[in-house]
Coordinates of C-alpha atoms in Angstrom, one line a residue:
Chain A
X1 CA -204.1 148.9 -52.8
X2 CA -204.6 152.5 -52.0
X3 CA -203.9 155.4 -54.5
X4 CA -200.7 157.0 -54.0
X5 CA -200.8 160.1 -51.6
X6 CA -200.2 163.0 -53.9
X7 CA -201.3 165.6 -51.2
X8 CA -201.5 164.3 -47.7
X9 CA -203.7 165.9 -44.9
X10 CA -203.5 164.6 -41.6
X11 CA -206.2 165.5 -39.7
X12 CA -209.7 167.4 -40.6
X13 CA -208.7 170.4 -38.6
X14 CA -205.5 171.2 -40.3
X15 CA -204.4 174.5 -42.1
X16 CA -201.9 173.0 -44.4
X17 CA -202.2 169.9 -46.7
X18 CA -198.3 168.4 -47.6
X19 CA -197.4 167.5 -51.3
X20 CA -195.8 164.1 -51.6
X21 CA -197.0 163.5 -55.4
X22 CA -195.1 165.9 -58.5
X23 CA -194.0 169.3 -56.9
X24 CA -196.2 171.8 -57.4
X25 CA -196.0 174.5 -60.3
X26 CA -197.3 178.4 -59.7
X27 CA -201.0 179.3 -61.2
X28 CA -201.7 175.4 -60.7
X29 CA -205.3 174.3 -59.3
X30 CA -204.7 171.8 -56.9
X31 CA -207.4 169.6 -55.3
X32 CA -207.2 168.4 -51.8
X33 CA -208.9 165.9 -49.9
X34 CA -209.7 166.2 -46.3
X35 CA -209.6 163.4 -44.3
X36 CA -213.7 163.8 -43.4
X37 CA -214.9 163.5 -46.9
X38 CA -214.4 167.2 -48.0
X39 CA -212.9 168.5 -51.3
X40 CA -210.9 171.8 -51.2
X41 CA -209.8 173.5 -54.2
X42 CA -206.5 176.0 -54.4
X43 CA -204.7 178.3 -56.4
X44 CA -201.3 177.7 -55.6
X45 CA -199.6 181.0 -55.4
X46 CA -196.0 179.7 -56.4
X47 CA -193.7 176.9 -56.5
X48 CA -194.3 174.5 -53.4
X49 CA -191.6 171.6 -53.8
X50 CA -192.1 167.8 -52.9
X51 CA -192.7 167.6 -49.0
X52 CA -193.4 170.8 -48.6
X53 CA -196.7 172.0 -47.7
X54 CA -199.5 174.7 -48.7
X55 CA -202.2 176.3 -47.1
X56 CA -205.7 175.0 -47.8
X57 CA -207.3 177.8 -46.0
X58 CA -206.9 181.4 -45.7
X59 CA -204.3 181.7 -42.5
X60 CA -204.5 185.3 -41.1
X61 CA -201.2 186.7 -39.2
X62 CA -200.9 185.7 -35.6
X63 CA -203.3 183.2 -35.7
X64 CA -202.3 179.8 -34.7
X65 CA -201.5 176.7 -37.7
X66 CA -203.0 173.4 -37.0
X67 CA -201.4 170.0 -38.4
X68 CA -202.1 166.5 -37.2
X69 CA -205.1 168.3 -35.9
X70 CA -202.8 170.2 -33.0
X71 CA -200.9 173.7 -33.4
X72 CA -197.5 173.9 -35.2
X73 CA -197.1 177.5 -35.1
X74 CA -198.6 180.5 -35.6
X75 CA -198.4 182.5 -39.2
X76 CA -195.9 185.5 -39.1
X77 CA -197.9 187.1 -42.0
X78 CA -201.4 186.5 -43.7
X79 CA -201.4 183.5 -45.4
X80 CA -203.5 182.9 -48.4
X81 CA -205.3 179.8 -49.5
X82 CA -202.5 177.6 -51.8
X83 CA -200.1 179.7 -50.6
X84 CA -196.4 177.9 -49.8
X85 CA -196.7 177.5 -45.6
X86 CA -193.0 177.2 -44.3
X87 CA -190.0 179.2 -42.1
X88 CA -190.4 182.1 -43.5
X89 CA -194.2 182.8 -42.5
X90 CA -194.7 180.3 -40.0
X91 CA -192.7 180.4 -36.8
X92 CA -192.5 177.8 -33.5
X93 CA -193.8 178.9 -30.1
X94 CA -191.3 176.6 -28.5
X95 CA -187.9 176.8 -28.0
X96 CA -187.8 180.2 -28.0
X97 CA -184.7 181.5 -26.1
X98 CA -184.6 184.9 -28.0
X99 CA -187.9 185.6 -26.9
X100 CA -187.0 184.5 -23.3
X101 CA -184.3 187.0 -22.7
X102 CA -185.3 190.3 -20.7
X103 CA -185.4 193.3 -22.8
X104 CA -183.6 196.3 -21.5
Chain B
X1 CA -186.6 127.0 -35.2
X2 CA -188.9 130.1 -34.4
X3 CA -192.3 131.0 -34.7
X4 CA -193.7 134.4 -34.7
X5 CA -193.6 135.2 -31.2
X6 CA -190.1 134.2 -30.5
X7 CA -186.6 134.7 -31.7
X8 CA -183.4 133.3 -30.7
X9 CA -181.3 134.6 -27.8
X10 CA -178.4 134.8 -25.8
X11 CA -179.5 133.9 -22.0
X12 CA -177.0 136.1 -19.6
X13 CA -176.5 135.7 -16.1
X14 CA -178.5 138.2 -14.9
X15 CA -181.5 136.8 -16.8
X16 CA -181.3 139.7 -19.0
X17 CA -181.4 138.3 -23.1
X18 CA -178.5 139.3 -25.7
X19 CA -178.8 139.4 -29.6
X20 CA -175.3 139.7 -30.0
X21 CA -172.4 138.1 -27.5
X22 CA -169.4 140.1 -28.7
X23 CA -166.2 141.1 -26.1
X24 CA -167.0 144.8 -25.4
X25 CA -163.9 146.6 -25.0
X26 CA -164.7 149.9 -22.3
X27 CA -162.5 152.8 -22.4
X28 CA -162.9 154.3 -19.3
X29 CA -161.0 157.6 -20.4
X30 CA -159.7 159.4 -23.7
X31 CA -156.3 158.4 -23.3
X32 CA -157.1 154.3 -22.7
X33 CA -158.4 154.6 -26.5
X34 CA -155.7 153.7 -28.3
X35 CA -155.3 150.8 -26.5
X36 CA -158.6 150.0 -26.5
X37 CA -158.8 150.1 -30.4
X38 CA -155.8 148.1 -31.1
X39 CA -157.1 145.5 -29.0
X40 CA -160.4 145.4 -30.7
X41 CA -158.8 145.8 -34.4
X42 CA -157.2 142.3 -33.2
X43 CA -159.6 140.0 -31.6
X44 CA -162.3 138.8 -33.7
X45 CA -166.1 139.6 -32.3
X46 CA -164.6 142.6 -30.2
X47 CA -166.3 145.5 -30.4
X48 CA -164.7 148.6 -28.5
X49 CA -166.6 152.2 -27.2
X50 CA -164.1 154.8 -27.1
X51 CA -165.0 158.4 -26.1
X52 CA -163.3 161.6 -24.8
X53 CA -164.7 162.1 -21.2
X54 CA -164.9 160.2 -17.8
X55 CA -161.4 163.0 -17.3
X56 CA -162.0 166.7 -16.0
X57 CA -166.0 167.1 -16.4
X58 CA -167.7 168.6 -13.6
X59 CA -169.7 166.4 -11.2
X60 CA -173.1 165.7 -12.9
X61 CA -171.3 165.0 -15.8
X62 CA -169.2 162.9 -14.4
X63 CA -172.4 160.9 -13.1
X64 CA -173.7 160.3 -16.4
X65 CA -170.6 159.8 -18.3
X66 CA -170.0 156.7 -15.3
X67 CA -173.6 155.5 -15.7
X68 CA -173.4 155.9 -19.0
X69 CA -170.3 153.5 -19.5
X70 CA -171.4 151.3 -16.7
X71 CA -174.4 150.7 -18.8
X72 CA -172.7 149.8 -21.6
X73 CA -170.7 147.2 -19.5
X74 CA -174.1 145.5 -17.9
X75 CA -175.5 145.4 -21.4
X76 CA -176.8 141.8 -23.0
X77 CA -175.4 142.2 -26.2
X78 CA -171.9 142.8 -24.1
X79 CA -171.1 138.4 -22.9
X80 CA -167.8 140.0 -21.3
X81 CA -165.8 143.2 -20.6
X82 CA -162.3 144.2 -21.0
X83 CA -162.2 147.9 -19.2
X84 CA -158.8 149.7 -20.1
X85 CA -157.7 152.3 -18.2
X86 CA -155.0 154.7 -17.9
X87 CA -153.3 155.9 -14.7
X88 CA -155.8 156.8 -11.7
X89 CA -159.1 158.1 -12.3
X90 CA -161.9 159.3 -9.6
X91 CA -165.3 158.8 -9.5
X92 CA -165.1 156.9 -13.1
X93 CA -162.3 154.5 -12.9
X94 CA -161.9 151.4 -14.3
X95 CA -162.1 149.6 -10.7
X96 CA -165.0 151.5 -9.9
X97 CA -167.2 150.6 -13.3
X98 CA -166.4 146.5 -13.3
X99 CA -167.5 146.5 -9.6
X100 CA -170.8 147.7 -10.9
X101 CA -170.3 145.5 -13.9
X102 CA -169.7 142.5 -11.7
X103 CA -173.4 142.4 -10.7
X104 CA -174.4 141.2 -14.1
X105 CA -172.4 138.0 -13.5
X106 CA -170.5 138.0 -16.4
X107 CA -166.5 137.7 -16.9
X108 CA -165.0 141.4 -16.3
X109 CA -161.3 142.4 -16.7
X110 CA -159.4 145.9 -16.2
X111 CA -156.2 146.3 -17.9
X112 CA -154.5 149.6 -16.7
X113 CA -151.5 151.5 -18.8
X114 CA -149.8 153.0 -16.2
X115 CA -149.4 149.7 -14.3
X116 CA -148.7 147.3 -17.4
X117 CA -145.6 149.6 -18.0
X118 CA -146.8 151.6 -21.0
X119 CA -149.5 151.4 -24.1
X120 CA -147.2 148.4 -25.8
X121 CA -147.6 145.9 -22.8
X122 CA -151.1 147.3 -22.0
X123 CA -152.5 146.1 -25.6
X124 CA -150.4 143.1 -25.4
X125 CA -151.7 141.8 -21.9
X126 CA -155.5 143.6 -23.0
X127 CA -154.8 141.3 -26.1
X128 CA -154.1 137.9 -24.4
X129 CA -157.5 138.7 -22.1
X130 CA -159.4 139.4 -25.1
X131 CA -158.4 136.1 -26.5
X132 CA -159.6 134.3 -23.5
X133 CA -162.2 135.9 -23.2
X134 CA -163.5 135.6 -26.6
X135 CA -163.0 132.2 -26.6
X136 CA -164.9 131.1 -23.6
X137 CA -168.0 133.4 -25.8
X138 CA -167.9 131.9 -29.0
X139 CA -168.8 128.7 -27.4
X140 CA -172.4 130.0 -26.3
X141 CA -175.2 129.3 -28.5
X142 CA -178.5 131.1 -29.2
X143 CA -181.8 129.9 -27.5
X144 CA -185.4 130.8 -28.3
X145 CA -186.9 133.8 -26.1
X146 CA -190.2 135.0 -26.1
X147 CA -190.6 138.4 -28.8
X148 CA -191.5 139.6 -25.1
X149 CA -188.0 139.8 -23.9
X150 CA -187.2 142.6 -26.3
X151 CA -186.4 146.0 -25.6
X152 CA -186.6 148.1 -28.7
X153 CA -184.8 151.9 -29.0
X154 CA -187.1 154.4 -31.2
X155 CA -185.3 157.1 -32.5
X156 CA -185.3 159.4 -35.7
X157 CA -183.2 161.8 -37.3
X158 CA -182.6 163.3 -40.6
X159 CA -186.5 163.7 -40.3
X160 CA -188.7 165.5 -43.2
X161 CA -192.4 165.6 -43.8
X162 CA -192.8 161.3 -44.9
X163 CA -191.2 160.6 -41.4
X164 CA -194.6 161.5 -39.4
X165 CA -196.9 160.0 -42.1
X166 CA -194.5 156.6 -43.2
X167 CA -191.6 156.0 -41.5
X168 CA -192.6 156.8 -38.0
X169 CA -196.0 155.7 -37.7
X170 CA -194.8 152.1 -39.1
X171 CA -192.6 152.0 -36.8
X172 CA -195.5 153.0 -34.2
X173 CA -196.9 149.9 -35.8
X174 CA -194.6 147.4 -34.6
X175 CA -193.6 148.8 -31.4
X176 CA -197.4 148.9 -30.0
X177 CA -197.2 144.8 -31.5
X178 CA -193.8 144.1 -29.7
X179 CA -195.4 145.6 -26.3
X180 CA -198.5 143.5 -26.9
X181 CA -196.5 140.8 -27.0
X182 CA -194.9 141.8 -23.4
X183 CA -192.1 143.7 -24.7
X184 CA -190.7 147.3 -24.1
X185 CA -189.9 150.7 -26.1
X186 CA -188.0 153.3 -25.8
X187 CA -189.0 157.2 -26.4
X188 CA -186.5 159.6 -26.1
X189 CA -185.0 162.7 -28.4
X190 CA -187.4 165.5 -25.8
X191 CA -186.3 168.5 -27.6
X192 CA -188.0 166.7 -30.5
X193 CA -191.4 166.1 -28.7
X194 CA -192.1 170.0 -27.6
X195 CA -195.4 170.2 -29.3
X196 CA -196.9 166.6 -28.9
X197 CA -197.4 167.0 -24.9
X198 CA -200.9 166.5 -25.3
X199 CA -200.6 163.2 -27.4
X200 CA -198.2 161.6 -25.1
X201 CA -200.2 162.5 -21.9
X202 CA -203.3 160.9 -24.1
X203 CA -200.9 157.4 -23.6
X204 CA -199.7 157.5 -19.9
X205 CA -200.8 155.0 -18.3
X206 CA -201.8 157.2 -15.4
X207 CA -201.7 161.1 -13.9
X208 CA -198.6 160.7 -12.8
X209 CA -197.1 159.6 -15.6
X210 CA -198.6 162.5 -17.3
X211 CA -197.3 164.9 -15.0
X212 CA -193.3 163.5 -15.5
X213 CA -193.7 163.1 -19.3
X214 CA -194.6 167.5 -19.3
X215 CA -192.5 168.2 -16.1
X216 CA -189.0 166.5 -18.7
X217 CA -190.0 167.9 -21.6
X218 CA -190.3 171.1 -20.1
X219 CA -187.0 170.6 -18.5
X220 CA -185.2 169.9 -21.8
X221 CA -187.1 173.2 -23.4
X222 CA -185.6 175.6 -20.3
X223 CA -182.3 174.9 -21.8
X224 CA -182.8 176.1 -24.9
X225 CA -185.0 179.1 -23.4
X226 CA -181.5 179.8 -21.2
X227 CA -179.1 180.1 -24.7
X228 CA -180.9 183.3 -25.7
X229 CA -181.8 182.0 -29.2
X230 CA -183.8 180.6 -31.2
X231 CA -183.4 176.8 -31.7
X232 CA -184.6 177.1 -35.2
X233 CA -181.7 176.0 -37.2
X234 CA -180.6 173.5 -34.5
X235 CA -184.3 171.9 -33.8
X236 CA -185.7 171.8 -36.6
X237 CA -182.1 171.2 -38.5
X238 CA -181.0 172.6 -41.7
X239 CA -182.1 169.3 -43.3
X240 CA -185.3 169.1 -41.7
X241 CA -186.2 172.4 -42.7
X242 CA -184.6 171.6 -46.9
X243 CA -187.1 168.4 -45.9
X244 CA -190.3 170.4 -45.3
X245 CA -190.6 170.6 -41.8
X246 CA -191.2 174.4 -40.2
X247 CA -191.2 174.1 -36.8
X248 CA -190.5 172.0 -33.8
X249 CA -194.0 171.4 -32.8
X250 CA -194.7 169.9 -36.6
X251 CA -191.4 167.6 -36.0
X252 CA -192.4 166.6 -32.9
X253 CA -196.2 165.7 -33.5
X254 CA -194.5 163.5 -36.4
X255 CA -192.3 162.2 -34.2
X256 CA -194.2 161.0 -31.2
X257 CA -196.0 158.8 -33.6
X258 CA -192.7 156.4 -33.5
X259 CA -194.9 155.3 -29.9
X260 CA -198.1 154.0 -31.2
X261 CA -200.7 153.8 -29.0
X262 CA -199.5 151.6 -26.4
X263 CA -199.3 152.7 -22.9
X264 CA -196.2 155.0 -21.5
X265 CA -195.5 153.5 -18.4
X266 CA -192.7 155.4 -16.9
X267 CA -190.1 158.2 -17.2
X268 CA -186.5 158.0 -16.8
X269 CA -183.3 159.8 -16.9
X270 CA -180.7 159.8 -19.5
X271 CA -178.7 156.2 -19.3
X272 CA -181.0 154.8 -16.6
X273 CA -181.9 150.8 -16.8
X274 CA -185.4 150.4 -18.3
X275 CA -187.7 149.3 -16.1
X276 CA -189.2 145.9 -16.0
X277 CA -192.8 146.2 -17.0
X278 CA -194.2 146.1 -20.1
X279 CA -195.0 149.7 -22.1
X280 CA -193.2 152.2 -23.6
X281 CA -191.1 154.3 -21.7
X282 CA -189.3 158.1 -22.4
X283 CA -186.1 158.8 -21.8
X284 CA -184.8 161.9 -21.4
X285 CA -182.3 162.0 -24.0
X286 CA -181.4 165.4 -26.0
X287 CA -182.3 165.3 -30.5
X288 CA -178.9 164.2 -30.8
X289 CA -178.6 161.1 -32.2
X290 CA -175.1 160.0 -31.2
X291 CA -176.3 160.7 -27.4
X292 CA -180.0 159.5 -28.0
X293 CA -179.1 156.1 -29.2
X294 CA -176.2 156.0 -26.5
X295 CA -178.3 156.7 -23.2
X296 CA -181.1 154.2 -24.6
X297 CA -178.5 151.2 -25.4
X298 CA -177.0 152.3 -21.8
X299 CA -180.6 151.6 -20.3
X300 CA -180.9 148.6 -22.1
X301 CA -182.2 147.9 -25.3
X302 CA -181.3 145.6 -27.5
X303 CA -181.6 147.1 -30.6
X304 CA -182.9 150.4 -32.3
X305 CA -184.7 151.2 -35.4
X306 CA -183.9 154.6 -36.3
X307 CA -186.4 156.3 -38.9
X308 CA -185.2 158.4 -41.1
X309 CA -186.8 160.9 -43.7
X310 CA -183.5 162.4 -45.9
X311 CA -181.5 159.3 -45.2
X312 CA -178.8 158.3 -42.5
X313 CA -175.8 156.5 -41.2
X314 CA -176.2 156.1 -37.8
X315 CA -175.5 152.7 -36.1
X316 CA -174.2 152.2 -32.5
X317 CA -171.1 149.8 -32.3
X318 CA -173.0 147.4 -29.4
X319 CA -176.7 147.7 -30.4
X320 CA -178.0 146.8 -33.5
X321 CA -179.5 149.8 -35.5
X322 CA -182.1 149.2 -38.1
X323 CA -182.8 152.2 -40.5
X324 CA -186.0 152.7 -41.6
X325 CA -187.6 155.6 -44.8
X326 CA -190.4 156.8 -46.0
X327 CA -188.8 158.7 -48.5
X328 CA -188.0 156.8 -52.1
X329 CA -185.5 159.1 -53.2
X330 CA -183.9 158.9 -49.5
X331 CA -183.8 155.3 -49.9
X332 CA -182.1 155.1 -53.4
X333 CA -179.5 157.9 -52.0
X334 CA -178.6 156.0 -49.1
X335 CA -179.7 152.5 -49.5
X336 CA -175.6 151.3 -47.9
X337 CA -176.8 151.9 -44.5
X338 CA -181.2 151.9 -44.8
X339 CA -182.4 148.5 -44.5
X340 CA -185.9 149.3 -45.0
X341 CA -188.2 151.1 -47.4
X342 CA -191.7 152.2 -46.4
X343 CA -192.3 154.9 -48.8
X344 CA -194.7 152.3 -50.3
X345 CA -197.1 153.8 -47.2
X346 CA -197.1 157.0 -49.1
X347 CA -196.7 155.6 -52.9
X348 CA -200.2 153.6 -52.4
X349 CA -198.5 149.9 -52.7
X350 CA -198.2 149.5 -48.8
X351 CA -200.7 150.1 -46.6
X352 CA -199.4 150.8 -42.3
X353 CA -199.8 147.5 -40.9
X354 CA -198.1 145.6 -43.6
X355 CA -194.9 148.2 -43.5
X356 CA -195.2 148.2 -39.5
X357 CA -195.2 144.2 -40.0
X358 CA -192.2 144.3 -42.2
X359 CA -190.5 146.2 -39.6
X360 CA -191.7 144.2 -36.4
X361 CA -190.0 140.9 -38.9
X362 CA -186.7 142.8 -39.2
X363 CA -186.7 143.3 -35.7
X364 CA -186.9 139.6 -35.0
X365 CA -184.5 138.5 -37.8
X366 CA -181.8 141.1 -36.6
X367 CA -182.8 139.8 -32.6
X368 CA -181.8 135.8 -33.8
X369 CA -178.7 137.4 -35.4
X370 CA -179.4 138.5 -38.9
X371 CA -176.6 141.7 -39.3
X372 CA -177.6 145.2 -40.0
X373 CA -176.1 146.8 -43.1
X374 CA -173.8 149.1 -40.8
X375 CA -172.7 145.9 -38.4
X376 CA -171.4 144.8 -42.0
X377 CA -169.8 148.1 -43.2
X378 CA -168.7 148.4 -39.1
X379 CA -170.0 151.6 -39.8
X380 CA -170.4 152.9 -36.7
X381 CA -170.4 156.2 -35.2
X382 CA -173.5 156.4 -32.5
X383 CA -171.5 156.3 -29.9
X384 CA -171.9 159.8 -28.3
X385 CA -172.1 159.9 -24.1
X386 CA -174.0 163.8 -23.3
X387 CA -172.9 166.3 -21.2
X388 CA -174.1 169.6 -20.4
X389 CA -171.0 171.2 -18.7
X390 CA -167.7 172.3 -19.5
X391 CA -164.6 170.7 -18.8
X392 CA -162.8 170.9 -15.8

């Protein structure tokens, strides 16, 4: 049988890796393997709980954030390397009624 | 006896297969549930769909509440109807959805309040039909059907970051095997597949195809543009967000995995029948689950499995709803009402074809009659007709 997925990546083109294994702890180094054969080292910055998911790149503001190798969103704010990637500096491009209504 | 590629079925009338052969009891209006209940709380293998519309609701939702509950009626789980109704109704009356009903060919009978002289003598004379009824049901007996004959709901809900990975690409798994072996799924939930355009167009089975699958989506994501807001909150949810997911485009590229790879052969509105061919089809159904499940069991499918990453207890009362998690600690939480565990998928001791295979065998054991956890705990509260409009 396979290892257990401690930090999943779904495609070679994504931003963010997911941790399913023990959460993660601030100051930790984390290792992460890309699904191509690459090894990516990170810092993480703080606390990232189980499921949630951290940057394995540097993710500058307003640039788009790739999982499953296709966009999720774009970052609200500059995103380090093993940062924590979630709502509040990531944000959806769909659904976006309060960007739809005419400003006066 | 059955081998792998069939499972044991009730042949309808209509040619259509059932997994279940229970009395359906229709309320065709809020006030005919009470009756409706009663009667069902009596007579063994009755199962009843009660519901607060087909009164008042402006026209289009008056359409789908009709289609909706006429589904319901024509179903194969459903060997006979009892509709109850309560005075005189228009455009969804209890006359109006056993003449559609009637088509099928099976036994349909209307039991109206007004006319039986009040809610006592309608539940008495809605009991003694029941009974009949029933009885002339209990006497058919299952016969083996080709896997083939299966159509198979996909849904999710409670999703968080294992569904995409586990849960939903299992279940991917086994619906690409049930369409190999001449079957059908069911896509729906579009507010949840903003995002994946690009992956589902990948699977149509032609341009045009591709064209209906962006033109509902689309649809679906105008109405939210039109509130003024920001879904966030209400797609993702509060517990997909505690879960790990961030943004509608990550839920949805997670959740159009539930598909596989086999070919989407059509679109089709909320409630409609499911066509013939083989494929997976999308149904334009909103995230709710109460509706999703509902429109797909009024198109037609037999039973649902229903992936779920923080747990759930979703079952509709006539289709058979099999939970399945890719999240351990979901599982131990809410292990009443999951029947299956795939968090093996992410824990190393499972790898995707054996979890998609141990979902594909649940599907056949729960087809032949094995009963889900919520048909035992008649837990079951996926019984949710939409509507867009206000009330009249």
């Amino acid at each position: 049988m396979n290892d257990a997925v401690q930090i999943y990546v779904a495609h070679p083109d994504d931003s963010v890796a997911t941790i399913f294994g023990d959460p993660i702890v601030a100051g930790e180094d984390v290792e992460i393997g890309i699904p191509d054969g690459r090894s990516v080292t990170v810092s993480a910055h703080a606390d990232v709980a189980r499921g949630h998911k951290i940057a394995i790149h540097q993710i500058p503001q307003g640039t788009r954030v790739l999982k499953y190798g296709h966009v999720i969103g774009r970052a609200t704010h500059d995103i380090a390397a093993g940062e924590h990637v979630h709502v509040h500096n990531v944000e959806s491009e769909r659904g976006r009624g309060d960007l739809a209504v005419e400003k006066p | 006896m059955t081998t792998n590629d069939t499972f044991l079925g009730y042949q309808r009338a209509d040619d259509s297969i059932g997994i279940r052969n229970h009395l359906l009891i229709l309320s065709s209006t809020l006030y005919a549930n009470g009756v409706c209940e009663r009667v069902a709380g009596t007579v063994r293998d009755a199962v009843t769909l009660v519901h607060p519309l087909g009164r008042a609701q402006v026209k289009p939702d008056l359409r789908v509440t009709f289609k909706t509950l006429v589904g319901h009626g024509c179903h194969p789980n459903a060997g006979a109807v009892l509709i109850v109704d309560h005075f005189q109704e228009q455009g969804c009356s209890a006359e109006e959805i056993a003449h559609e009903i009637s088509k099928t060919g099976k036994p349909v009978e209307v039991v109206n309040i007004r006319a039986a002289g009040g809610v006592i003598n309608a539940t008495a004379d809605g009991t003694r039909a029941a009974v009949t009824m029933a009885r002339r049901l209990s006497g058919q007996v299952r016969e083996p059907v080709p896997m083939g004959r299966l159509c198979l709901g996909l849904n999710c809900g409670t999703s968080d970051t294992t569904s995409g990975p586990a849960s939903n690409s299992a279940l991917g798994v086994a619906s690409d095997r049930l369409v190999e072996a001449g079957g059908r799924s069911v896509l729906a939930e579009l507010p949840e597949l903003m995002g994946a355009e690009d992956v589902l167009c990948a699977h149509a089975s032609n341009e045009v195809v591709g064209r209906q699958i962006i033109d509902a989506i689309a649809a679906m994501e105008r109405r939210a543009l039109e509130s003024g807001e920001d879904i966030r909150g209400s797609q993702p949810t509060g517990d997909n967000i505690l879960g790990g997911l961030s943004t509608i485009e990550e839920k949805s590229l997670g959740g159009a995995l539930k598909a596989g790879r086999a070919p989407i052969v059509g679109v089709i509105d909320y409630a409609e029948s499911v066509g013939k061919d083989p494929g997976v089809y999308l149904m334009s159904t909103p995230g709710h689950g109460g509706e999703s499940i509902t429109g797909i069991a009024a198109g037609g499918a037999q039973l649902l499995v229903f992936s779920t990453g923080g747990g759930h207890a979703i079952a509709h009362p006539l289709m058979p709803t099999i939970k399945v998690t890719g999240n351990a600690e979901s599982y131990a939480a809410m292990s009443d009402t999951i029947e299956l565990d795939v968090s093996g998928v992410l824990g190393g001791t499972m790898d995707l074809d054996e979890a998609g295979t141990l979902i594909y065998d649940e599907i056949r054991a729960v087809a032949s009659g094995r009963r889900t956890l919520c048909e035992l705990l008649r837990e079951e509260t996926g019984f949710a007709i939409h509507r867009v409009g206000m009330s009249l």
